[in-house]
């Protein structure tokens, strides 16, 4: 049972880490809490579903969903966030909440309020493990693999490539990076492309895992990713992953052993409060702050 | 330039005034207005849409059948967005500005409960189509309920669990809101009275999707029955994830999962064997039921669920009352109390008690081959009689 619950927790944590990664990347550069990222999560799931229905190819639908949302992300930053950059961060926050609500209702009008699901005969290239005491579903393996591949790609991009170097410089100080001749606009656009395509990947994965896509599916991630970002040290990608895993495990173990005496979602925030009381700067501090 | 604009504007106003006075004098007899609100946007938008469609269908059929003794009926509807403050604003608008003679709530308990007092104070009758909280009808004599109060359905589900399924040990999981709290409370009370051992009680919040942790725990408890008070979205996840981790016990649900699009389509074959308490018996041969299912499916392209059927019934009852007892709010209120043995889609309405609670039998449906079918019916008055206080 413990092993099963730990596996459950890791799967939940993987999904959280992908979901929170988009907003973490945005925060790291622009210092904006991007609630609308959860809108891309829902919209991406729909794009992924419709392209799966059209192409019958899972990999292709992931790519279409991620690229479409990545481009959407570039639009959002160009026409929404960049014009607001010099203003109070509250204005961008309210803008992003507005955009998020708009997206939810846009999806409802476009695709209808009903729950949509992936076709039941979804073909996965591997099968799950099922014994009397242990179950690992094939979709869980899909979730773990996809998360691992995407996070490794991100790590490679940030630490080993030139654009990654520019990204790190911009994340440290946007003005100085600009003064040093880095094309900050490209870096920010690239950042949003990554952030939004990650959100789309997370949305599609959730859609497959729970067989459940609805216009309001972004509501819970919209605030839960906040807890993860804060816990992970505000804009630290590695911290966000660790925080996501931690919250996934805590939620699962508390839910499994003590029971849902509180709504599960509140557990994440209680964890945040406790950890912030002990370590006010979050689990992982960005060195430059 | 400015003058032209002014003249143009004045001309428009004149035309508008002329046309509207013409309509008042020569227009058709003023239609009777009925109010309606439902969560058409927000997290319950799917239920809201189903309810609105059922309301529009009911009004359409009513008008096609000659309206209320020749007068047409008009539906005035609003979206409460699943928010109690919004529902109160709507109530004020419906009662003061729109001039409706009666209102149907196609919304959940929290919004209906919040707005009930406004209707009571304005003396406009309001029928809650499927809200379960007992306080809704306690607001006053103008407030009615079209479906079972939570306690009735909780007792009925406990009767199914103990008598029909012979369960000795039960684990309970419920959604943490009015609906889940009311149903699980009365279920546990009644089941324990019948000597059942409740192994565990867990709650979850609306919109929860991850049930593996708690289901893994329940699997260890090895209950005879898993009783879940959930809505379609969460209910489907519980069924799917229970199947995934191999929790094989009998599952018992409530009207919350009585939805074709939201529940059966998502849970698919895995839902087979699930038993639920609800108010819609799809296998009933009564023409009211079959005609409704046929008309709804033809109009909207999918089979109706219990929320839609309940809203439809609320309007049918209003239509019947207005035809027979008059169309003023006061006459409608008094008329509803006089309804006896009315054949509605969701069962024969035996009547409304002094609290405004409906008395009808509870349907027990079982999922067979991905469809809801008749399993049993709870008619015992001790169980289905609503509270009077």
XYZ file of C-alpha atoms in Angstrom:
678
model
C 0.000 0.000 0.000
C 2.805 2.443 0.855
C 4.563 1.698 -2.424
C 1.287 2.152 -4.289
C 0.643 5.479 -2.574
C 4.171 6.692 -3.299
C 3.738 5.840 -6.967
C 0.374 7.630 -6.955
C 2.072 10.632 -5.399
C 4.873 10.720 -7.941
C 2.403 10.576 -10.822
C 0.361 13.417 -9.333
C 3.558 15.357 -8.651
C 4.761 14.930 -12.257
C 1.562 16.402 -13.559
C 1.835 19.294 -11.123
C 5.409 19.989 -12.093
C 4.524 20.274 -15.774
C 1.489 22.395 -14.977
C 3.444 24.771 -12.778
C 6.465 24.913 -15.085
C 4.799 27.222 -17.588
C 3.919 29.819 -14.982
C 7.308 29.398 -13.282
C 9.139 30.211 -16.516
C 6.993 33.283 -17.075
C 7.522 34.463 -13.527
C 11.261 33.920 -13.703
C 11.651 36.447 -16.491
C 8.837 38.976 -16.222
C 7.972 38.633 -12.486
C 4.326 38.278 -13.491
C 2.003 35.729 -11.932
C 0.586 34.295 -15.119
C -2.822 32.872 -14.207
C -3.711 32.769 -17.906
C -1.206 29.931 -18.209
C -3.927 27.688 -16.771
C -6.112 28.872 -19.635
C -3.518 27.588 -22.084
C -3.600 24.338 -20.133
C -7.336 23.935 -20.799
C -7.228 25.266 -24.357
C -4.220 23.069 -25.124
C -6.118 20.019 -23.936
C -8.927 20.826 -26.375
C -6.548 21.428 -29.267
C -4.807 18.156 -28.417
C -8.091 16.273 -28.250
C -9.381 17.643 -31.539
C -6.112 16.931 -33.307
C -6.106 13.421 -31.874
C -9.611 12.858 -33.202
C -8.517 14.255 -36.581
C -5.154 12.513 -36.927
C -5.454 9.454 -34.677
C -1.827 10.020 -33.718
C -0.997 10.736 -30.089
C 2.495 12.099 -30.629
C 1.282 14.388 -33.391
C -1.589 15.701 -31.278
C 0.841 16.489 -28.455
C 3.014 18.408 -30.905
C 0.111 20.288 -32.481
C -1.308 21.221 -29.078
C 2.065 22.354 -27.749
C 3.040 24.362 -30.819
C -0.381 25.991 -31.094
C -0.293 27.052 -27.457
C 3.345 28.121 -27.755
C 2.378 30.494 -30.547
C -0.576 31.662 -28.486
C 1.875 32.361 -25.663
C 3.998 34.550 -27.937
C 0.869 36.509 -28.867
C -0.146 36.909 -25.240
C 3.219 38.298 -24.187
C 3.534 40.541 -27.223
C 0.104 42.131 -27.104
C -0.771 41.834 -23.432
C 2.163 41.593 -21.082
C 4.867 43.608 -22.843
C 2.728 46.778 -23.066
C 2.069 46.479 -19.329
C 5.642 45.746 -18.343
C 6.504 49.051 -16.721
C 3.250 49.208 -14.764
C 2.400 47.754 -11.384
C 2.506 43.931 -11.355
C -1.064 44.019 -10.064
C -2.222 45.262 -13.452
C -0.644 42.300 -15.250
C -2.104 39.963 -12.627
C -5.615 41.298 -13.153
C -5.094 41.172 -16.912
C -4.056 37.547 -16.720
C -7.036 36.654 -14.528
C -9.279 38.398 -17.039
C -7.714 36.510 -19.913
C -8.101 33.256 -17.984
C -11.834 33.811 -17.402
C -12.244 34.816 -21.023
C -10.545 31.617 -22.211
C -12.754 29.412 -20.017
C -15.901 30.940 -21.444
C -14.481 31.014 -24.946
C -13.964 27.259 -24.743
C -17.476 26.785 -23.363
C -19.025 28.686 -26.255
C -16.806 27.018 -28.831
C -16.801 23.398 -27.661
C -19.819 23.300 -25.340
C -19.956 22.961 -21.555
C -20.041 19.153 -21.539
C -17.120 17.033 -20.465
C -15.171 15.756 -23.442
C -13.120 12.592 -23.360
C -10.379 10.956 -25.347
C -11.525 7.994 -27.443
C -11.723 4.891 -25.270
C -9.478 2.905 -27.602
C -6.548 5.273 -27.117
C -3.509 3.290 -28.213
C -0.438 3.455 -26.020
C 2.753 1.725 -27.122
C 3.246 0.077 -23.700
C 1.032 -1.679 -21.191
C 0.601 -1.177 -17.489
C 1.570 -3.416 -14.593
C -1.145 -4.943 -12.499
C -0.646 -7.303 -9.590
C -2.809 -7.963 -6.560
C -1.235 -5.185 -4.501
C 0.308 -2.903 -7.049
C -1.166 -1.142 -10.035
C 0.746 0.973 -12.492
C -1.544 2.069 -15.262
C -0.202 2.561 -18.764
C -1.298 6.204 -18.748
C 0.771 6.757 -15.608
C 3.825 5.520 -17.491
C 2.899 7.921 -20.281
C 2.685 10.763 -17.765
C 6.026 9.921 -16.161
C 7.781 9.519 -19.506
C 6.374 12.698 -21.013
C 7.235 14.716 -17.928
C 10.754 13.319 -17.847
C 11.357 13.997 -21.538
C 9.991 17.536 -21.374
C 11.840 18.466 -18.202
C 15.108 17.032 -19.514
C 14.641 18.990 -22.738
C 14.038 22.113 -20.714
C 17.110 21.468 -18.588
C 19.210 20.956 -21.715
C 17.852 24.101 -23.346
C 18.518 26.252 -20.303
C 21.932 24.973 -19.318
C 23.594 23.825 -22.539
C 22.471 26.153 -25.326
C 23.127 29.732 -26.259
C 19.507 30.764 -25.982
C 19.524 29.111 -22.565
C 22.451 31.276 -21.526
C 20.557 34.327 -22.746
C 17.499 33.074 -20.837
C 19.476 32.794 -17.615
C 20.947 36.235 -18.085
C 17.532 37.738 -18.746
C 16.037 35.932 -15.754
C 18.741 37.450 -13.552
C 18.234 40.976 -14.746
C 16.249 41.957 -17.781
C 17.659 45.496 -18.031
C 21.308 44.472 -17.689
C 20.813 41.636 -20.170
C 19.401 44.149 -22.622
C 22.381 46.444 -22.033
C 24.723 43.541 -22.722
C 23.275 43.164 -26.191
C 20.958 40.249 -25.622
C 17.849 40.422 -27.760
C 15.518 40.338 -24.797
C 12.381 40.298 -26.932
C 13.428 37.012 -28.515
C 14.277 35.534 -25.127
C 10.921 36.563 -23.651
C 9.065 35.219 -26.671
C 10.994 31.948 -26.445
C 10.197 31.800 -22.750
C 6.475 32.195 -23.360
C 6.578 29.666 -26.155
C 8.088 27.119 -23.772
C 5.849 28.051 -20.869
C 2.642 27.804 -22.834
C 3.568 24.651 -24.693
C 4.358 23.010 -21.340
C 0.939 24.022 -20.092
C -0.618 22.481 -23.199
C 1.314 19.239 -22.670
C 0.128 19.111 -19.065
C -3.465 19.738 -20.135
C -3.393 17.002 -22.761
C -1.846 14.561 -20.269
C -4.479 15.316 -17.666
C -7.107 14.882 -20.352
C -5.773 11.427 -21.186
C -5.135 10.396 -17.603
C -8.584 11.274 -16.300
C -10.369 10.979 -19.626
C -11.807 14.325 -18.777
C -11.601 17.641 -20.601
C -13.880 20.517 -19.659
C -13.890 24.298 -20.038
C -13.242 24.771 -16.315
C -10.437 22.215 -16.032
C -7.945 25.049 -15.549
C -9.619 26.359 -12.391
C -7.828 24.170 -9.868
C -4.382 24.385 -11.533
C -4.817 28.174 -11.699
C -4.420 28.473 -7.950
C -2.555 25.297 -7.158
C 0.352 26.244 -9.378
C 0.576 29.370 -7.242
C 1.361 27.235 -4.197
C 3.966 25.324 -6.179
C 5.625 28.469 -7.539
C 5.832 30.024 -4.088
C 7.102 26.844 -2.504
C 9.641 26.356 -5.272
C 11.203 29.754 -4.637
C 9.340 31.984 -7.125
C 10.581 31.285 -10.591
C 13.157 28.599 -9.946
C 12.439 25.732 -12.400
C 14.263 23.077 -10.353
C 12.573 24.279 -7.190
C 9.188 24.104 -8.900
C 9.745 20.469 -9.857
C 10.787 19.505 -6.334
C 7.897 21.481 -4.820
C 5.436 19.849 -7.206
C 6.675 16.352 -6.309
C 6.540 17.218 -2.633
C 2.970 18.510 -2.826
C 1.928 15.508 -4.915
C 3.364 13.133 -2.307
C 2.008 15.016 0.708
C -1.472 15.185 -0.789
C -1.468 11.524 -1.652
C -0.103 10.289 1.652
C -2.325 12.520 3.759
C -5.329 11.548 1.636
C -4.455 7.869 1.815
C -3.499 7.514 5.474
C -5.285 10.238 7.374
C -8.211 10.682 5.015
C -9.654 13.731 3.350
C -10.495 15.582 6.522
C -9.994 18.716 4.468
C -10.441 19.246 0.759
C -7.318 17.853 -0.860
C -6.503 21.145 -2.498
C -6.131 22.849 0.843
C -3.329 20.475 1.808
C -1.006 22.128 -0.709
C -1.605 25.507 0.867
C -1.213 24.213 4.412
C 2.125 22.753 3.322
C 3.065 26.138 1.889
C 2.137 27.916 5.133
C 4.124 25.476 7.276
C 7.179 25.598 5.045
C 7.081 29.370 4.747
C 6.896 29.674 8.532
C 10.078 27.654 8.798
C 11.792 28.978 5.698
C 10.219 32.256 4.565
C 12.198 32.460 1.334
C 10.693 29.222 -0.015
C 12.427 25.908 -0.406
C 14.695 27.075 -3.163
C 15.961 30.586 -3.278
C 17.000 32.231 -6.501
C 20.529 33.306 -5.882
C 20.119 36.687 -7.477
C 17.271 37.925 -5.308
C -23.728 68.259 -38.753
C -24.720 68.354 -35.136
C -28.228 69.321 -36.097
C -28.557 66.433 -38.457
C -27.526 64.118 -35.707
C -30.020 65.646 -33.336
C -32.820 65.445 -35.855
C -31.908 61.883 -36.668
C -31.951 60.933 -33.027
C -35.283 62.620 -32.438
C -36.688 60.868 -35.465
C -35.554 57.519 -34.100
C -37.094 58.209 -30.715
C -40.375 59.225 -32.330
C -40.491 56.094 -34.452
C -39.673 53.971 -31.408
C -42.415 55.583 -29.348
C -44.945 55.191 -32.151
C -44.078 51.567 -32.691
C -44.152 50.683 -29.016
C -47.487 52.399 -28.426
C -48.829 50.604 -31.467
C -47.689 47.306 -29.965
C -49.331 48.091 -26.654
C -52.640 48.990 -28.260
C -52.830 46.538 -31.113
C -50.305 43.895 -30.147
C -51.213 40.401 -29.103
C -52.323 39.757 -25.558
C -49.384 40.135 -23.199
C -47.676 36.793 -22.593
C -47.419 35.313 -19.123
C -43.831 35.533 -17.969
C -42.101 32.730 -16.088
C -38.651 33.248 -14.613
C -35.781 30.787 -14.659
C -32.161 30.725 -13.536
C -29.413 28.137 -13.886
C -25.591 27.972 -13.834
C -25.164 28.411 -17.582
C -21.513 29.421 -17.131
C -19.008 28.320 -14.486
C -18.147 24.872 -13.156
C -21.707 23.487 -13.503
C -22.251 24.851 -17.001
C -23.124 21.454 -18.429
C -25.985 21.025 -15.953
C -26.982 24.623 -16.593
C -27.230 24.068 -20.320
C -29.210 20.869 -19.903
C -31.623 22.690 -17.568
C -32.038 25.673 -19.853
C -32.754 23.387 -22.791
C -35.344 21.499 -20.765
C -36.950 24.792 -19.693
C -37.120 26.030 -23.275
C -38.560 22.724 -24.410
C -41.212 22.844 -21.682
C -42.249 26.381 -22.655
C -42.298 25.458 -26.342
C -44.525 22.455 -25.738
C -46.757 24.484 -23.450
C -47.243 27.163 -26.108
C -47.779 24.617 -28.884
C -50.494 23.112 -26.756
C -52.352 26.426 -26.701
C -50.501 28.163 -23.886
C -52.423 28.956 -20.710
C -56.016 28.948 -21.903
C -54.983 30.754 -25.066
C -52.333 33.062 -23.628
C -48.739 32.400 -24.606
C -46.022 31.872 -22.020
C -42.660 33.607 -22.162
C -39.472 32.378 -20.506
C -37.262 34.993 -18.840
C -33.967 33.347 -17.965
C -30.654 34.323 -16.417
C -27.269 32.770 -15.798
C -26.375 32.633 -12.084
C -22.781 31.572 -12.904
C -22.913 29.155 -9.935
C -22.647 32.150 -7.610
C -25.076 32.890 -4.734
C -24.661 36.707 -4.905
C -25.470 36.563 -8.603
C -28.545 34.425 -7.872
C -29.807 37.044 -5.409
C -29.371 39.842 -7.964
C -31.289 37.750 -10.481
C -34.046 37.168 -7.936
C -34.375 40.908 -7.410
C -34.494 41.515 -11.135
C -37.052 38.794 -11.799
C -39.345 39.910 -8.978
C -39.164 43.678 -9.456
C -38.361 44.434 -13.066
C -39.353 41.486 -15.223
C -42.820 40.956 -13.813
C -42.739 37.167 -13.731
C -45.582 35.318 -12.015
C -43.503 32.305 -10.922
C -39.887 31.166 -11.022
C -38.125 27.838 -11.476
C -34.629 27.320 -10.118
C -32.546 25.129 -12.381
C -29.612 25.665 -10.076
C -27.805 23.974 -7.207
C -28.650 24.218 -3.512
C -26.345 27.085 -2.563
C -27.641 29.516 -5.169
C -31.266 28.494 -4.710
C -31.008 28.787 -0.944
C -29.446 32.236 -1.174
C -32.146 33.614 -3.438
C -35.179 31.891 -1.885
C -35.810 34.673 0.613
C -36.077 37.303 -2.113
C -38.819 35.324 -3.828
C -40.592 34.717 -0.541
C -40.528 38.418 0.348
C -41.759 39.383 -3.106
C -44.482 36.709 -2.840
C -43.490 35.130 -6.146
C -43.672 31.324 -6.031
C -40.362 29.583 -6.734
C -39.893 25.883 -7.431
C -36.434 24.453 -6.872
C -36.052 21.780 -9.547
C -33.329 19.660 -7.963
C -31.711 21.496 -5.015
C -31.464 19.145 -2.035
C -30.808 21.411 0.958
C -33.651 21.370 3.542
C -33.414 25.118 4.202
C -34.636 25.979 0.698
C -38.297 25.186 1.425
C -38.060 26.305 5.042
C -37.756 29.850 3.726
C -41.527 30.184 3.445
C -44.817 29.160 1.866
C -43.953 30.452 -1.614
C -40.973 28.120 -1.990
C -41.420 24.598 -3.341
C -39.210 21.657 -4.202
C -39.641 19.481 -7.249
C -37.159 16.744 -6.319
C -36.240 14.902 -3.139
C -34.835 16.748 -0.188
C -31.413 15.333 0.729
C -32.707 13.278 3.642
C -35.195 11.356 1.483
C -32.622 10.303 -1.044
C -30.058 9.490 1.647
C -32.550 7.207 3.377
C -33.576 5.639 0.087
C -29.948 4.936 -0.817
C -29.407 3.370 2.603
C -32.486 1.215 2.032
C -31.019 0.074 -1.295
C -27.659 -0.658 0.339
C -29.047 -2.646 3.243
C -32.207 -4.299 1.958
C -31.729 -4.699 -1.779
C -27.970 -5.250 -1.817
C -27.554 -6.769 1.645
C -24.453 -4.721 2.455
C -22.954 -5.153 5.941
C -19.924 -2.877 5.652
C -19.900 0.384 3.724
C -17.301 3.032 2.906
C -18.613 6.497 2.107
C -17.073 9.185 -0.075
C -18.911 12.445 -0.695
C -18.524 15.834 -2.337
C -18.050 18.522 0.267
C -21.004 20.840 -0.404
C -24.727 21.041 0.463
C -25.566 18.110 -1.765
C -22.864 15.766 -0.459
C -23.224 16.731 3.183
C -27.010 16.320 3.262
C -27.092 13.011 1.457
C -24.186 11.363 3.216
C -25.423 12.474 6.649
C -28.875 10.958 6.253
C -27.452 7.892 4.523
C -25.063 7.136 7.378
C -27.743 7.776 10.006
C -30.234 5.428 8.403
C -27.692 2.759 7.484
C -26.273 2.641 11.000
C -29.785 2.271 12.369
C -30.095 -0.819 10.173
C -26.959 -2.271 11.748
C -24.499 -1.501 8.977
C -20.893 -0.792 9.861
C -19.579 2.407 8.248
C -15.882 1.745 7.682
C -14.766 5.195 6.627
C -16.144 8.548 5.543
C -14.104 10.757 3.215
C -14.989 13.999 1.498
C -13.533 15.732 -1.516
C -14.001 19.153 -3.068
C -15.940 19.877 -6.215
C -13.683 19.484 -9.250
C -11.411 16.892 -7.631
C -9.981 14.432 -10.133
C -7.482 12.323 -8.226
C -9.123 9.609 -6.139
C -6.466 6.891 -6.244
C -5.088 7.711 -2.753
C -8.430 7.449 -0.995
C -9.627 4.527 -3.128
C -6.413 2.645 -2.365
C -7.207 3.141 1.312
C -10.810 1.981 0.836
C -9.568 -1.087 -1.010
C -7.675 -2.079 2.145
C -10.880 -1.729 4.176
C -12.565 -4.162 1.792
C -16.163 -2.907 2.151
C -19.248 -4.626 0.723
C -20.398 -1.362 -0.796
C -18.801 1.930 -1.759
C -21.372 4.711 -1.441
C -20.408 7.788 -3.393
C -22.233 11.095 -3.318
C -20.648 12.754 -6.304
C -21.535 14.656 -9.428
C -20.972 13.263 -12.882
C -17.412 14.518 -13.404
C -16.049 13.287 -10.090
C -18.274 10.190 -10.103
C -16.831 9.079 -13.431
C -13.304 9.465 -12.029
C -14.193 7.422 -8.945
C -15.575 4.619 -11.124
C -12.602 4.665 -13.521
C -9.940 4.857 -10.827
C -11.616 2.219 -8.637
C -11.539 -0.062 -11.639
C -7.890 0.776 -12.295
C -6.721 -0.124 -8.801
C -8.987 -3.165 -8.628
C -11.535 -2.003 -6.058
C -14.241 -4.421 -7.057
C -16.993 -3.929 -4.439
C -20.533 -2.893 -5.388
C -20.745 0.853 -6.068
C -23.801 2.819 -5.102
C -24.356 6.374 -6.336
C -26.982 9.094 -6.302
C -28.810 11.371 -8.728
C -25.581 13.396 -8.971
C -24.246 10.981 -11.588
C -27.561 10.693 -13.421
C -26.199 12.137 -16.638
C -25.735 10.578 -20.021
C -23.233 13.031 -21.497
C -21.310 13.846 -18.341
C -21.139 10.474 -16.664
C -21.943 7.492 -18.876
C -19.956 8.802 -21.820
C -16.823 9.301 -19.693
C -17.031 6.206 -17.480
C -18.083 3.992 -20.407
C -18.328 0.252 -19.830
C -16.587 0.574 -16.464
C -19.800 1.998 -15.017
C -21.690 -1.252 -15.633
C -23.108 -2.599 -12.408
C -23.316 0.772 -10.695
C -26.626 1.363 -8.923
C -27.975 4.852 -8.309
C -30.933 6.514 -6.632
C -32.595 9.162 -8.789
C -35.994 10.491 -9.824
C -35.957 9.565 -13.506
C -36.998 6.071 -14.534
C -36.019 5.854 -18.173
C -37.711 2.471 -18.606
C -41.090 3.721 -17.461
C -43.775 3.087 -20.049
C -45.800 6.110 -19.043
C -46.280 8.405 -22.056
C -45.051 11.471 -20.108
C -41.622 9.891 -19.700
C -41.266 8.458 -23.187
C -42.570 11.608 -24.898
C -40.169 13.771 -22.921
C -37.171 11.586 -23.683
C -38.137 11.479 -27.357
C -38.786 15.227 -27.648
C -35.619 16.188 -25.768
C -33.395 13.831 -27.763
C -34.903 15.018 -31.040
C -34.453 18.686 -30.107
C -30.952 18.604 -28.646
C -29.311 15.427 -29.933
C -28.588 13.722 -26.623
C -30.608 11.819 -24.033
C -31.850 13.946 -21.110
C -30.587 13.651 -17.545
C -32.358 14.053 -14.214
C -31.657 17.762 -13.797
C -33.290 18.457 -17.152
C -36.237 16.203 -16.369
C -36.731 17.913 -12.999
C -36.753 21.379 -14.568
C -39.154 20.194 -17.247
C -41.486 18.867 -14.558
C -41.371 22.091 -12.573
C -42.634 23.969 -15.636
C -45.253 21.339 -16.416
C -46.587 21.636 -12.880
C -46.685 25.434 -13.226
C -48.515 25.082 -16.549
C -51.068 22.740 -15.028
C -51.602 24.990 -12.011
C -51.979 28.148 -14.122
C -54.503 26.462 -16.412
C -56.623 25.305 -13.514
C -56.204 27.772 -10.683
C -55.250 31.099 -12.272
C -52.127 32.974 -13.216
C -51.497 35.410 -10.375
C -48.568 34.543 -8.065
C -50.977 34.023 -5.171
C -53.236 31.714 -7.193
C -50.225 29.767 -8.428
C -48.921 29.302 -4.902
C -52.272 28.067 -3.628
C -52.690 25.940 -6.735
C -49.412 24.091 -6.219
C -50.539 22.980 -2.771
C -53.660 21.506 -4.418
C -51.753 19.350 -6.927
C -52.578 15.673 -6.369
C -51.366 12.591 -8.254
C -49.930 14.587 -11.109
C -48.205 12.449 -13.763
C -44.807 14.072 -14.221
C -41.707 12.798 -16.009
C -39.938 12.161 -12.724
C -42.732 10.054 -11.300
C -46.290 10.524 -10.111
C -46.325 13.583 -7.855
C -48.490 12.607 -4.933
C -48.602 16.207 -3.830
C -46.738 18.960 -1.998
C -46.845 19.051 1.796
C -47.253 22.166 3.956
C -43.523 22.830 3.686
C -43.669 22.769 -0.110
C -41.856 19.444 -0.347
C -42.879 17.044 -3.101
C -43.858 13.472 -2.328
C -42.996 10.906 -4.964
C -41.245 7.569 -5.148
C -37.468 7.214 -5.416
C -36.206 5.414 -8.506
C -33.330 2.962 -8.327
C -31.487 2.576 -11.625
C -28.670 0.279 -12.611
C -26.125 0.790 -15.352
C -26.374 -2.070 -17.836
C -24.338 -1.971 -21.056
C -23.566 1.688 -20.540
C -27.197 2.769 -20.034
C -29.395 3.486 -17.027
C -32.141 0.919 -16.559
C -34.838 0.146 -14.022
C -33.551 -1.791 -11.002
C -36.094 -1.066 -8.311
C -38.306 1.623 -6.840
C -38.561 2.771 -3.231
C -42.210 3.424 -2.409
C -42.198 2.947 1.369
C -43.785 6.140 2.699
C -41.653 6.006 5.816
C -38.643 6.574 3.569
C -39.955 8.784 0.785
C -42.227 11.062 2.827
C -40.467 14.425 3.056
C -40.032 16.254 6.358
C -42.727 18.743 7.340
C -40.489 20.979 9.424
